[in-house]
mmCIF file of C-alpha atoms in Angstrom:
data_model
loop_
_atom_site.group_PDB
_atom_site.id
_atom_site.type_symbol
_atom_site.label_atom_id
_atom_site.label_comp_id
_atom_site.label_asym_id
_atom_site.label_seq_id
_atom_site.Cartn_x
_atom_site.Cartn_y
_atom_site.Cartn_z
ATOM 1 C CA UNK V 1 -147.293 68.738 -48.624
ATOM 2 C CA UNK V 2 -149.637 69.412 -52.452
ATOM 3 C CA UNK V 3 -152.291 67.656 -52.085
ATOM 4 C CA UNK V 4 -151.966 67.283 -56.099
ATOM 5 C CA UNK V 5 -150.809 64.333 -57.650
ATOM 6 C CA UNK V 6 -149.276 63.268 -61.208
ATOM 7 C CA UNK V 7 -149.270 60.556 -63.134
ATOM 8 C CA UNK V 8 -145.660 60.287 -64.312
ATOM 9 C CA UNK V 9 -145.474 56.897 -65.494
ATOM 10 C CA UNK V 10 -147.505 54.630 -67.220
ATOM 11 C CA UNK V 11 -146.898 50.880 -68.484
ATOM 12 C CA UNK V 12 -149.183 47.980 -69.711
ATOM 13 C CA UNK V 13 -148.731 44.291 -71.421
ATOM 14 C CA UNK V 14 -150.709 43.033 -73.952
ATOM 15 C CA UNK V 15 -154.059 41.737 -73.546
ATOM 16 C CA UNK V 16 -155.401 38.412 -74.641
ATOM 17 C CA UNK V 17 -154.019 35.101 -74.229
ATOM 18 C CA UNK V 18 -150.371 34.369 -72.680
ATOM 19 C CA UNK V 19 -147.774 32.007 -72.120
ATOM 20 C CA UNK V 20 -146.204 34.403 -69.149
ATOM 21 C CA UNK V 21 -147.921 34.219 -65.599
ATOM 22 C CA UNK V 22 -149.788 36.928 -64.318
ATOM 23 C CA UNK V 23 -147.127 37.936 -61.850
ATOM 24 C CA UNK V 24 -144.924 37.954 -64.813
ATOM 25 C CA UNK V 25 -147.210 39.812 -66.876
ATOM 26 C CA UNK V 26 -147.458 42.542 -63.938
ATOM 27 C CA UNK V 27 -143.176 42.537 -63.683
ATOM 28 C CA UNK V 28 -143.574 43.486 -67.376
ATOM 29 C CA UNK V 29 -145.740 46.623 -66.667
ATOM 30 C CA UNK V 30 -144.163 47.544 -63.885
ATOM 31 C CA UNK V 31 -141.259 47.764 -65.549
ATOM 32 C CA UNK V 32 -142.838 49.922 -67.944
ATOM 33 C CA UNK V 33 -144.146 52.397 -66.267
ATOM 34 C CA UNK V 34 -140.881 52.770 -64.456
ATOM 35 C CA UNK V 35 -139.040 53.121 -67.232
ATOM 36 C CA UNK V 36 -141.635 55.613 -68.450
ATOM 37 C CA UNK V 37 -140.835 57.607 -65.649
ATOM 38 C CA UNK V 38 -137.245 57.451 -65.618
ATOM 39 C CA UNK V 39 -136.592 56.028 -62.361
ATOM 40 C CA UNK V 40 -135.469 52.940 -60.600
ATOM 41 C CA UNK V 41 -137.788 50.542 -58.489
ATOM 42 C CA UNK V 42 -135.581 51.648 -55.473
ATOM 43 C CA UNK V 43 -136.900 55.118 -55.809
ATOM 44 C CA UNK V 44 -140.713 53.475 -55.546
ATOM 45 C CA UNK V 45 -142.037 54.427 -51.419
ATOM 46 C CA UNK V 46 -145.026 52.500 -51.495
ATOM 47 C CA UNK V 47 -147.041 50.249 -53.855
ATOM 48 C CA UNK V 48 -150.526 48.904 -54.051
ATOM 49 C CA UNK V 49 -152.096 45.998 -56.425
ATOM 50 C CA UNK V 50 -153.791 43.292 -56.802
ATOM 51 C CA UNK V 51 -155.285 40.323 -59.273
ATOM 52 C CA UNK V 52 -158.550 38.323 -59.211
ATOM 53 C CA UNK V 53 -156.928 34.936 -59.940
ATOM 54 C CA UNK V 54 -153.292 35.519 -60.632
ATOM 55 C CA UNK V 55 -151.707 35.481 -57.344
ATOM 56 C CA UNK V 56 -150.818 38.075 -54.791
ATOM 57 C CA UNK V 57 -149.215 41.419 -55.932
ATOM 58 C CA UNK V 58 -146.755 42.091 -52.879
ATOM 59 C CA UNK V 59 -144.937 38.843 -53.995
ATOM 60 C CA UNK V 60 -144.021 41.050 -56.933
ATOM 61 C CA UNK V 61 -140.956 42.042 -54.544
ATOM 62 C CA UNK V 62 -139.456 38.615 -55.142
ATOM 63 C CA UNK V 63 -138.855 39.696 -58.898
ATOM 64 C CA UNK V 64 -139.054 43.609 -59.019
ATOM 65 C CA UNK V 65 -136.154 43.682 -55.994
ATOM 66 C CA UNK V 66 -136.296 43.463 -51.917
ATOM 67 C CA UNK V 67 -135.967 47.195 -50.920
ATOM 68 C CA UNK V 68 -138.689 46.834 -47.914
ATOM 69 C CA UNK V 69 -141.245 49.298 -49.325
ATOM 70 C CA UNK V 70 -144.873 48.668 -47.675
ATOM 71 C CA UNK V 71 -147.233 46.919 -50.884
ATOM 72 C CA UNK V 72 -150.562 46.471 -50.019
ATOM 73 C CA UNK V 73 -152.698 43.591 -51.932
ATOM 74 C CA UNK V 74 -156.046 44.709 -53.257
ATOM 75 C CA UNK V 75 -158.904 42.701 -54.404
ATOM 76 C CA UNK V 76 -161.967 44.556 -55.510
ATOM 77 C CA UNK V 77 -163.303 42.677 -58.229
ATOM 78 C CA UNK V 78 -163.750 44.736 -61.686
ATOM 79 C CA UNK V 79 -162.869 47.780 -59.525
ATOM 80 C CA UNK V 80 -159.262 46.197 -58.138
ATOM 81 C CA UNK V 81 -157.425 48.366 -60.538
ATOM 82 C CA UNK V 82 -159.050 51.539 -59.488
ATOM 83 C CA UNK V 83 -159.023 50.908 -56.126
ATOM 84 C CA UNK V 84 -155.269 50.286 -56.025
ATOM 85 C CA UNK V 85 -155.389 53.411 -57.798
ATOM 86 C CA UNK V 86 -156.898 55.344 -55.049
ATOM 87 C CA UNK V 87 -154.771 53.870 -52.382
ATOM 88 C CA UNK V 88 -151.975 55.186 -54.194
ATOM 89 C CA UNK V 89 -153.522 58.801 -54.210
ATOM 90 C CA UNK V 90 -154.444 58.694 -50.674
ATOM 91 C CA UNK V 91 -150.927 57.275 -49.981
ATOM 92 C CA UNK V 92 -149.309 60.305 -51.615
ATOM 93 C CA UNK V 93 -151.673 63.099 -50.084
ATOM 94 C CA UNK V 94 -151.259 61.544 -46.788
ATOM 95 C CA UNK V 95 -147.540 62.439 -47.038
ATOM 96 C CA UNK V 96 -146.562 58.069 -46.818
ATOM 97 C CA UNK V 97 -144.214 58.844 -49.863
ATOM 98 C CA UNK V 98 -143.952 60.855 -52.940
ATOM 99 C CA UNK V 99 -143.745 58.053 -55.025
ATOM 100 C CA UNK V 100 -146.399 55.275 -55.232
ATOM 101 C CA UNK V 101 -146.877 52.160 -57.600
ATOM 102 C CA UNK V 102 -150.697 51.039 -58.513
ATOM 103 C CA UNK V 103 -150.361 47.567 -60.478
ATOM 104 C CA UNK V 104 -153.186 45.422 -61.874
ATOM 105 C CA UNK V 105 -152.844 41.880 -63.534
ATOM 106 C CA UNK V 106 -154.660 38.675 -63.854
ATOM 107 C CA UNK V 107 -154.789 35.391 -66.389
ATOM 108 C CA UNK V 108 -158.017 34.231 -66.147
ATOM 109 C CA UNK V 109 -158.363 30.639 -67.908
ATOM 110 C CA UNK V 110 -160.639 29.703 -70.907
ATOM 111 C CA UNK V 111 -164.615 30.370 -70.738
ATOM 112 C CA UNK V 112 -166.682 32.265 -68.766
ATOM 113 C CA UNK V 113 -165.569 33.589 -64.980
ATOM 114 C CA UNK V 114 -166.760 30.798 -62.548
ATOM 115 C CA UNK V 115 -167.701 33.070 -59.306
ATOM 116 C CA UNK V 116 -168.454 31.005 -56.154
ATOM 117 C CA UNK V 117 -171.642 31.867 -54.343
ATOM 118 C CA UNK V 118 -169.895 31.580 -50.944
ATOM 119 C CA UNK V 119 -167.562 34.304 -51.746
ATOM 120 C CA UNK V 120 -170.561 36.963 -52.552
ATOM 121 C CA UNK V 121 -172.304 36.370 -49.745
ATOM 122 C CA UNK V 122 -174.842 34.193 -51.750
ATOM 123 C CA UNK V 123 -176.206 30.573 -50.709
ATOM 124 C CA UNK V 124 -174.557 27.565 -52.897
ATOM 125 C CA UNK V 125 -177.894 27.161 -54.565
ATOM 126 C CA UNK V 126 -177.292 30.288 -56.745
ATOM 127 C CA UNK V 127 -174.563 28.353 -58.453
ATOM 128 C CA UNK V 128 -176.709 25.164 -58.587
ATOM 129 C CA UNK V 129 -179.630 26.780 -59.582
ATOM 130 C CA UNK V 130 -177.297 29.169 -62.422
ATOM 131 C CA UNK V 131 -177.778 32.374 -61.227
ATOM 132 C CA UNK V 132 -174.254 33.301 -61.242
ATOM 133 C CA UNK V 133 -174.458 33.541 -64.776
ATOM 134 C CA UNK V 134 -173.583 37.083 -65.195
ATOM 135 C CA UNK V 135 -174.163 37.468 -69.005
ATOM 136 C CA UNK V 136 -177.785 36.816 -68.192
ATOM 137 C CA UNK V 137 -177.481 39.899 -65.711
ATOM 138 C CA UNK V 138 -176.075 41.754 -68.153
ATOM 139 C CA UNK V 139 -178.746 40.971 -70.925
ATOM 140 C CA UNK V 140 -181.795 41.993 -68.722
ATOM 141 C CA UNK V 141 -180.320 45.302 -67.547
ATOM 142 C CA UNK V 142 -179.843 46.289 -70.973
ATOM 143 C CA UNK V 143 -183.110 45.220 -72.357
ATOM 144 C CA UNK V 144 -184.954 47.058 -69.989
ATOM 145 C CA UNK V 145 -182.682 50.057 -70.977
ATOM 146 C CA UNK V 146 -183.597 49.724 -74.489
ATOM 147 C CA UNK V 147 -187.258 49.254 -73.582
ATOM 148 C CA UNK V 148 -187.408 52.040 -71.459
ATOM 149 C CA UNK V 149 -185.363 54.476 -73.622
ATOM 150 C CA UNK V 150 -186.329 53.745 -76.948
ATOM 151 C CA UNK V 151 -182.758 52.345 -77.722
ATOM 152 C CA UNK V 152 -182.780 49.721 -80.554
ATOM 153 C CA UNK V 153 -180.502 46.415 -81.025
ATOM 154 C CA UNK V 154 -178.389 48.085 -83.745
ATOM 155 C CA UNK V 155 -176.751 50.469 -81.507
ATOM 156 C CA UNK V 156 -175.282 47.678 -79.336
ATOM 157 C CA UNK V 157 -173.438 46.788 -82.564
ATOM 158 C CA UNK V 158 -172.585 49.810 -83.673
ATOM 159 C CA UNK V 159 -170.982 50.133 -80.154
ATOM 160 C CA UNK V 160 -169.466 46.919 -80.674
ATOM 161 C CA UNK V 161 -167.956 47.679 -84.454
ATOM 162 C CA UNK V 162 -166.459 50.642 -82.929
ATOM 163 C CA UNK V 163 -164.243 48.874 -80.341
ATOM 164 C CA UNK V 164 -163.274 46.167 -82.957
ATOM 165 C CA UNK V 165 -162.061 49.109 -85.272
ATOM 166 C CA UNK V 166 -160.593 50.925 -82.334
ATOM 167 C CA UNK V 167 -158.604 47.676 -81.654
ATOM 168 C CA UNK V 168 -157.131 47.469 -84.753
ATOM 169 C CA UNK V 169 -155.470 50.629 -84.020
ATOM 170 C CA UNK V 170 -154.178 49.310 -80.464
ATOM 171 C CA UNK V 171 -150.835 47.150 -80.907
ATOM 172 C CA UNK V 172 -151.588 45.902 -77.198
ATOM 173 C CA UNK V 173 -155.016 44.637 -78.310
ATOM 174 C CA UNK V 174 -156.123 41.373 -78.179
ATOM 175 C CA UNK V 175 -159.243 41.870 -80.759
ATOM 176 C CA UNK V 176 -157.660 43.437 -83.755
ATOM 177 C CA UNK V 177 -160.132 42.348 -86.487
ATOM 178 C CA UNK V 178 -162.984 44.853 -87.600
ATOM 179 C CA UNK V 179 -166.085 43.815 -87.872
ATOM 180 C CA UNK V 180 -169.087 45.132 -89.439
ATOM 181 C CA UNK V 181 -172.301 46.027 -87.575
ATOM 182 C CA UNK V 182 -174.232 42.862 -89.615
ATOM 183 C CA UNK V 183 -171.347 40.419 -88.445
ATOM 184 C CA UNK V 184 -171.653 41.361 -84.797
ATOM 185 C CA UNK V 185 -175.940 41.182 -85.204
ATOM 186 C CA UNK V 186 -175.982 37.933 -86.950
ATOM 187 C CA UNK V 187 -172.667 35.894 -84.113
ATOM 188 C CA UNK V 188 -175.146 34.287 -82.307
ATOM 189 C CA UNK V 189 -177.600 35.711 -79.684
ATOM 190 C CA UNK V 190 -176.328 34.958 -75.777
ATOM 191 C CA UNK V 191 -178.480 36.761 -73.849
ATOM 192 C CA UNK V 192 -180.997 38.825 -75.467
ATOM 193 C CA UNK V 193 -180.457 41.372 -76.822
ATOM 194 C CA UNK V 194 -176.650 40.545 -76.395
ATOM 195 C CA UNK V 195 -174.606 38.609 -79.168
ATOM 196 C CA UNK V 196 -171.668 37.036 -79.140
ATOM 197 C CA UNK V 197 -169.261 39.709 -80.203
ATOM 198 C CA UNK V 198 -170.923 41.953 -78.366
ATOM 199 C CA UNK V 199 -169.123 40.618 -75.019
ATOM 200 C CA UNK V 200 -165.701 41.140 -73.673
ATOM 201 C CA UNK V 201 -163.791 37.913 -73.016
ATOM 202 C CA UNK V 202 -161.622 37.019 -69.835
ATOM 203 C CA UNK V 203 -158.049 36.864 -70.883
ATOM 204 C CA UNK V 204 -154.426 37.662 -69.448
ATOM 205 C CA UNK V 205 -152.594 41.139 -69.090
ATOM 206 C CA UNK V 206 -151.583 43.842 -66.909
ATOM 207 C CA UNK V 207 -151.013 47.622 -66.441
ATOM 208 C CA UNK V 208 -149.038 50.081 -64.225
ATOM 209 C CA UNK V 209 -149.022 53.804 -63.151
ATOM 210 C CA UNK V 210 -146.005 55.562 -61.113
ATOM 211 C CA UNK V 211 -147.600 58.536 -59.502
ATOM 212 C CA UNK V 212 -145.925 61.207 -57.611
ATOM 213 C CA UNK V 213 -145.678 64.564 -55.680
ATOM 214 C CA UNK V 214 -144.915 67.613 -58.161
ATOM 215 C CA UNK V 215 -141.987 67.862 -55.856
ATOM 216 C CA UNK V 216 -140.731 64.450 -57.457
ATOM 217 C CA UNK V 217 -142.218 65.169 -60.665
ATOM 218 C CA UNK V 218 -139.825 68.132 -60.989
ATOM 219 C CA UNK V 219 -136.574 65.413 -60.386
ATOM 220 C CA UNK V 220 -138.069 62.813 -63.023
ATOM 221 C CA UNK V 221 -137.947 62.724 -66.954
ATOM 222 C CA UNK V 222 -141.067 62.207 -68.926
ATOM 223 C CA UNK V 223 -144.192 64.128 -69.650
ATOM 224 C CA UNK V 224 -146.506 64.050 -66.575
ATOM 225 C CA UNK V 225 -149.936 64.104 -66.366
ATOM 226 C CA UNK V 226 -152.224 65.870 -63.413
ATOM 227 C CA UNK V 227 -154.526 63.038 -61.668
ATOM 228 C CA UNK V 228 -157.126 65.471 -60.843
ATOM 229 C CA UNK V 229 -159.560 62.875 -59.072
ATOM 230 C CA UNK V 230 -160.311 59.398 -58.303
ATOM 231 C CA UNK V 231 -163.444 58.445 -56.860
ATOM 232 C CA UNK V 232 -164.861 54.777 -55.899
ATOM 233 C CA UNK V 233 -168.430 54.018 -54.613
ATOM 234 C CA UNK V 234 -170.748 51.082 -53.860
ATOM 235 C CA UNK V 235 -173.796 50.385 -54.747
ATOM 236 C CA UNK V 236 -176.946 51.947 -52.766
ATOM 237 C CA UNK V 237 -180.506 50.667 -51.924
ATOM 238 C CA UNK V 238 -182.678 50.033 -55.506
ATOM 239 C CA UNK V 239 -179.691 49.265 -57.501
ATOM 240 C CA UNK V 240 -179.720 46.869 -60.232
ATOM 241 C CA UNK V 241 -177.308 44.496 -58.749
ATOM 242 C CA UNK V 242 -175.292 41.616 -60.444
ATOM 243 C CA UNK V 243 -176.190 38.413 -58.773
ATOM 244 C CA UNK V 244 -179.596 39.571 -57.579
ATOM 245 C CA UNK V 245 -182.816 38.303 -58.506
ATOM 246 C CA UNK V 246 -185.126 40.977 -57.998
ATOM 247 C CA UNK V 247 -184.748 44.849 -57.688
ATOM 248 C CA UNK V 248 -186.650 47.336 -55.787
ATOM 249 C CA UNK V 249 -189.824 49.122 -57.854
ATOM 250 C CA UNK V 250 -189.305 52.360 -59.499
ATOM 251 C CA UNK V 251 -186.149 53.859 -60.991
ATOM 252 C CA UNK V 252 -182.872 52.118 -60.390
ATOM 253 C CA UNK V 253 -180.188 53.978 -58.687
ATOM 254 C CA UNK V 254 -176.757 53.743 -60.039
ATOM 255 C CA UNK V 255 -173.519 53.551 -58.431
ATOM 256 C CA UNK V 256 -171.884 54.695 -61.663
ATOM 257 C CA UNK V 257 -174.160 58.183 -61.313
ATOM 258 C CA UNK V 258 -172.503 58.155 -57.638
ATOM 259 C CA UNK V 259 -168.629 57.574 -58.656
ATOM 260 C CA UNK V 260 -169.021 59.942 -60.937
ATOM 261 C CA UNK V 261 -170.679 62.839 -59.925
ATOM 262 C CA UNK V 262 -168.106 62.520 -57.087
ATOM 263 C CA UNK V 263 -165.038 62.583 -59.506
ATOM 264 C CA UNK V 264 -166.598 65.243 -61.639
ATOM 265 C CA UNK V 265 -167.136 67.413 -58.126
ATOM 266 C CA UNK V 266 -163.705 66.614 -56.871
ATOM 267 C CA UNK V 267 -161.978 67.802 -59.923
ATOM 268 C CA UNK V 268 -164.067 70.764 -60.281
ATOM 269 C CA UNK V 269 -164.576 69.840 -64.178
ATOM 270 C CA UNK V 270 -168.098 68.515 -65.482
ATOM 271 C CA UNK V 271 -168.726 66.258 -68.647
ATOM 272 C CA UNK V 272 -168.939 68.645 -70.728
ATOM 273 C CA UNK V 273 -164.871 69.598 -70.228
ATOM 274 C CA UNK V 274 -164.100 65.859 -71.287
ATOM 275 C CA UNK V 275 -162.556 65.343 -74.618
ATOM 276 C CA UNK V 276 -161.713 61.481 -74.572
ATOM 277 C CA UNK V 277 -163.097 59.046 -72.236
ATOM 278 C CA UNK V 278 -163.063 55.146 -71.314
ATOM 279 C CA UNK V 279 -166.196 54.081 -70.041
ATOM 280 C CA UNK V 280 -167.070 50.221 -68.533
ATOM 281 C CA UNK V 281 -167.934 47.882 -71.945
ATOM 282 C CA UNK V 282 -168.014 44.451 -70.355
ATOM 283 C CA UNK V 283 -170.974 44.554 -73.507
ATOM 284 C CA UNK V 284 -172.066 46.718 -75.523
ATOM 285 C CA UNK V 285 -175.320 47.588 -73.430
ATOM 286 C CA UNK V 286 -172.881 48.544 -70.889
ATOM 287 C CA UNK V 287 -171.075 50.990 -72.786
ATOM 288 C CA UNK V 288 -174.658 52.604 -73.923
ATOM 289 C CA UNK V 289 -175.823 52.562 -70.008
ATOM 290 C CA UNK V 290 -172.844 54.373 -68.644
ATOM 291 C CA UNK V 291 -172.474 57.778 -71.465
ATOM 292 C CA UNK V 292 -175.840 59.035 -69.788
ATOM 293 C CA UNK V 293 -174.912 57.393 -66.141
ATOM 294 C CA UNK V 294 -172.092 59.198 -66.550
ATOM 295 C CA UNK V 295 -173.462 62.666 -67.300
ATOM 296 C CA UNK V 296 -172.424 62.190 -71.200
ATOM 297 C CA UNK V 297 -175.990 62.430 -72.355
ATOM 298 C CA UNK V 298 -179.375 62.536 -71.884
ATOM 299 C CA UNK V 299 -181.335 58.759 -71.330
ATOM 300 C CA UNK V 300 -181.794 57.762 -75.174
ATOM 301 C CA UNK V 301 -179.828 60.322 -77.096
ATOM 302 C CA UNK V 302 -177.516 57.376 -77.363
ATOM 303 C CA UNK V 303 -179.024 55.952 -80.785
ATOM 304 C CA UNK V 304 -178.322 59.676 -81.931
ATOM 305 C CA UNK V 305 -175.155 60.100 -80.888
ATOM 306 C CA UNK V 306 -173.747 56.284 -81.531
ATOM 307 C CA UNK V 307 -175.144 56.292 -85.237
ATOM 308 C CA UNK V 308 -173.632 60.161 -86.033
ATOM 309 C CA UNK V 309 -170.035 58.865 -84.866
ATOM 310 C CA UNK V 310 -169.802 61.269 -82.059
ATOM 311 C CA UNK V 311 -168.246 58.640 -80.127
ATOM 312 C CA UNK V 312 -165.465 57.933 -82.727
ATOM 313 C CA UNK V 313 -162.062 58.780 -82.222
ATOM 314 C CA UNK V 314 -162.536 61.990 -84.342
ATOM 315 C CA UNK V 315 -165.903 62.776 -83.096
ATOM 316 C CA UNK V 316 -167.188 64.876 -80.301
ATOM 317 C CA UNK V 317 -166.972 62.651 -77.642
ATOM 318 C CA UNK V 318 -164.530 59.779 -78.439
ATOM 319 C CA UNK V 319 -165.185 56.448 -76.264
ATOM 320 C CA UNK V 320 -162.817 53.908 -75.512
ATOM 321 C CA UNK V 321 -159.986 54.848 -78.250
ATOM 322 C CA UNK V 322 -157.854 51.448 -77.469
ATOM 323 C CA UNK V 323 -161.452 49.529 -78.135
ATOM 324 C CA UNK V 324 -162.130 49.005 -74.423
ATOM 325 C CA UNK V 325 -162.923 45.644 -72.706
ATOM 326 C CA UNK V 326 -164.786 44.202 -76.004
ATOM 327 C CA UNK V 327 -161.386 44.601 -77.900
ATOM 328 C CA UNK V 328 -158.739 44.255 -75.591
ATOM 329 C CA UNK V 329 -160.522 41.747 -72.626
ATOM 330 C CA UNK V 330 -160.909 42.010 -69.391
ATOM 331 C CA UNK V 331 -158.330 41.054 -67.239
ATOM 332 C CA UNK V 332 -160.249 42.072 -64.067
ATOM 333 C CA UNK V 333 -157.100 43.120 -61.785
ATOM 334 C CA UNK V 334 -155.803 45.130 -65.063
ATOM 335 C CA UNK V 335 -158.652 46.704 -66.463
ATOM 336 C CA UNK V 336 -159.181 50.127 -64.413
ATOM 337 C CA UNK V 337 -155.637 50.779 -64.816
ATOM 338 C CA UNK V 338 -155.676 50.411 -68.468
ATOM 339 C CA UNK V 339 -158.130 52.398 -68.626
ATOM 340 C CA UNK V 340 -156.031 55.465 -67.213
ATOM 341 C CA UNK V 341 -153.402 53.880 -69.246
ATOM 342 C CA UNK V 342 -154.827 55.010 -72.729
ATOM 343 C CA UNK V 343 -155.972 58.447 -71.488
ATOM 344 C CA UNK V 344 -152.418 59.381 -70.573
ATOM 345 C CA UNK V 345 -151.278 58.500 -73.760
ATOM 346 C CA UNK V 346 -154.209 60.150 -75.579
ATOM 347 C CA UNK V 347 -153.220 63.469 -73.274
ATOM 348 C CA UNK V 348 -149.575 63.172 -74.080
ATOM 349 C CA UNK V 349 -150.237 62.982 -77.469
ATOM 350 C CA UNK V 350 -148.803 59.289 -78.091
ATOM 351 C CA UNK V 351 -151.573 57.282 -79.144
ATOM 352 C CA UNK V 352 -150.172 56.972 -82.655
ATOM 353 C CA UNK V 353 -152.827 55.417 -85.213
ATOM 354 C CA UNK V 354 -155.855 55.976 -82.671
ATOM 355 C CA UNK V 355 -154.616 59.516 -81.428
ATOM 356 C CA UNK V 356 -157.857 61.911 -81.013
ATOM 357 C CA UNK V 357 -157.109 65.046 -82.843
ATOM 358 C CA UNK V 358 -156.963 68.727 -81.597
ATOM 359 C CA UNK V 359 -154.835 68.190 -78.257
ATOM 360 C CA UNK V 360 -157.266 66.553 -75.773
ATOM 361 C CA UNK V 361 -156.782 68.146 -72.435
ATOM 362 C CA UNK V 362 -159.290 66.715 -70.079
ATOM 363 C CA UNK V 363 -159.959 62.755 -70.068
ATOM 364 C CA UNK V 364 -162.216 60.520 -67.870
ATOM 365 C CA UNK V 365 -162.184 56.676 -66.770
ATOM 366 C CA UNK V 366 -164.975 54.895 -65.695
ATOM 367 C CA UNK V 367 -164.948 51.174 -64.434
ATOM 368 C CA UNK V 368 -167.857 49.294 -63.069
ATOM 369 C CA UNK V 369 -168.062 45.581 -61.522
ATOM 370 C CA UNK V 370 -170.497 43.091 -59.740
ATOM 371 C CA UNK V 371 -172.548 43.239 -57.690
ATOM 372 C CA UNK V 372 -172.322 47.233 -57.687
ATOM 373 C CA UNK V 373 -168.896 49.083 -57.834
ATOM 374 C CA UNK V 374 -167.687 52.043 -59.604
ATOM 375 C CA UNK V 375 -164.539 53.531 -59.963
ATOM 376 C CA UNK V 376 -163.895 56.825 -62.075
ATOM 377 C CA UNK V 377 -160.893 59.357 -62.718
ATOM 378 C CA UNK V 378 -160.547 62.856 -64.183
ATOM 379 C CA UNK V 379 -157.137 63.425 -65.604
ATOM 380 C CA UNK V 380 -156.033 66.575 -67.485
ATOM 381 C CA UNK V 381 -152.636 67.976 -69.069
#
């Protein structure tokens, strides 16, 4: 059997606040992906999916249909969607099924995430002493990076400005009001150097993909996109991990460098081949750092690239064309698949007002989550 894997259907829901349950949002996204592929639920041979706080993915069969397929629950923090996708890819490559579903969904309450220290292998004192607040770690990591590579806080504001501008062009985005860099800088400091409007917000939403073998794709409608690679890595010693009170001396290791390098090696392509990409932007500093960690520039070059408009929709390397996490919010289970959904639309030429010009042919996605896990994909048409 061929090891090539295609994405033949993609669906998502609006992100933000919703009266619907997380499970209902997931069902909506799955049905949209099935319709996009032109197939019925009964054609799916296996499924993988998960959420952080909205329920068990395997129970979706109660609404989708009791057809007896294997449905595996996945829970891997911000990499839940990416992990479900990699599981689906391996299911096709192993011959388990020729049509496989990957779905991610969530519905978070208002306010910041509230992880339990015990779930992360940490003592209860982490919570009582205030060490489970993720914003402070993002701020410290960004502050160090800006200092070491002469990047200014205005670059952080320009990244967020682009996110809100792109979000205004994305019907399913949560934050659809453009904001200026000045408004973002003046929005109130949260964790220096990151201000309020430089962060994403927890929210609700779902995304789903239907993957298939080339043989199965020939029996379907639609416009399949080739998934050239999918890679997942956890942190190595020396990483700047979330929830750690210290880091070893020297240059930090990067799980994003490891995952992206593996994804490019599997695909037989490199960063220079990419026409459009999605990078994890839990906050503005993340997008800046991940540009270099994923190989798209050298450390410190972001200052010039962002200011020049190179990462805008019409630039040399469009980044987060749908507004990323900053504009869409972050339903944890859905974010990684939302990224892939956007690249699929871009490569198909169906991204509407946010469509990258010049018929992009290669796309890349990257997700990073606490305490140090990353999933990356390379897609082409």
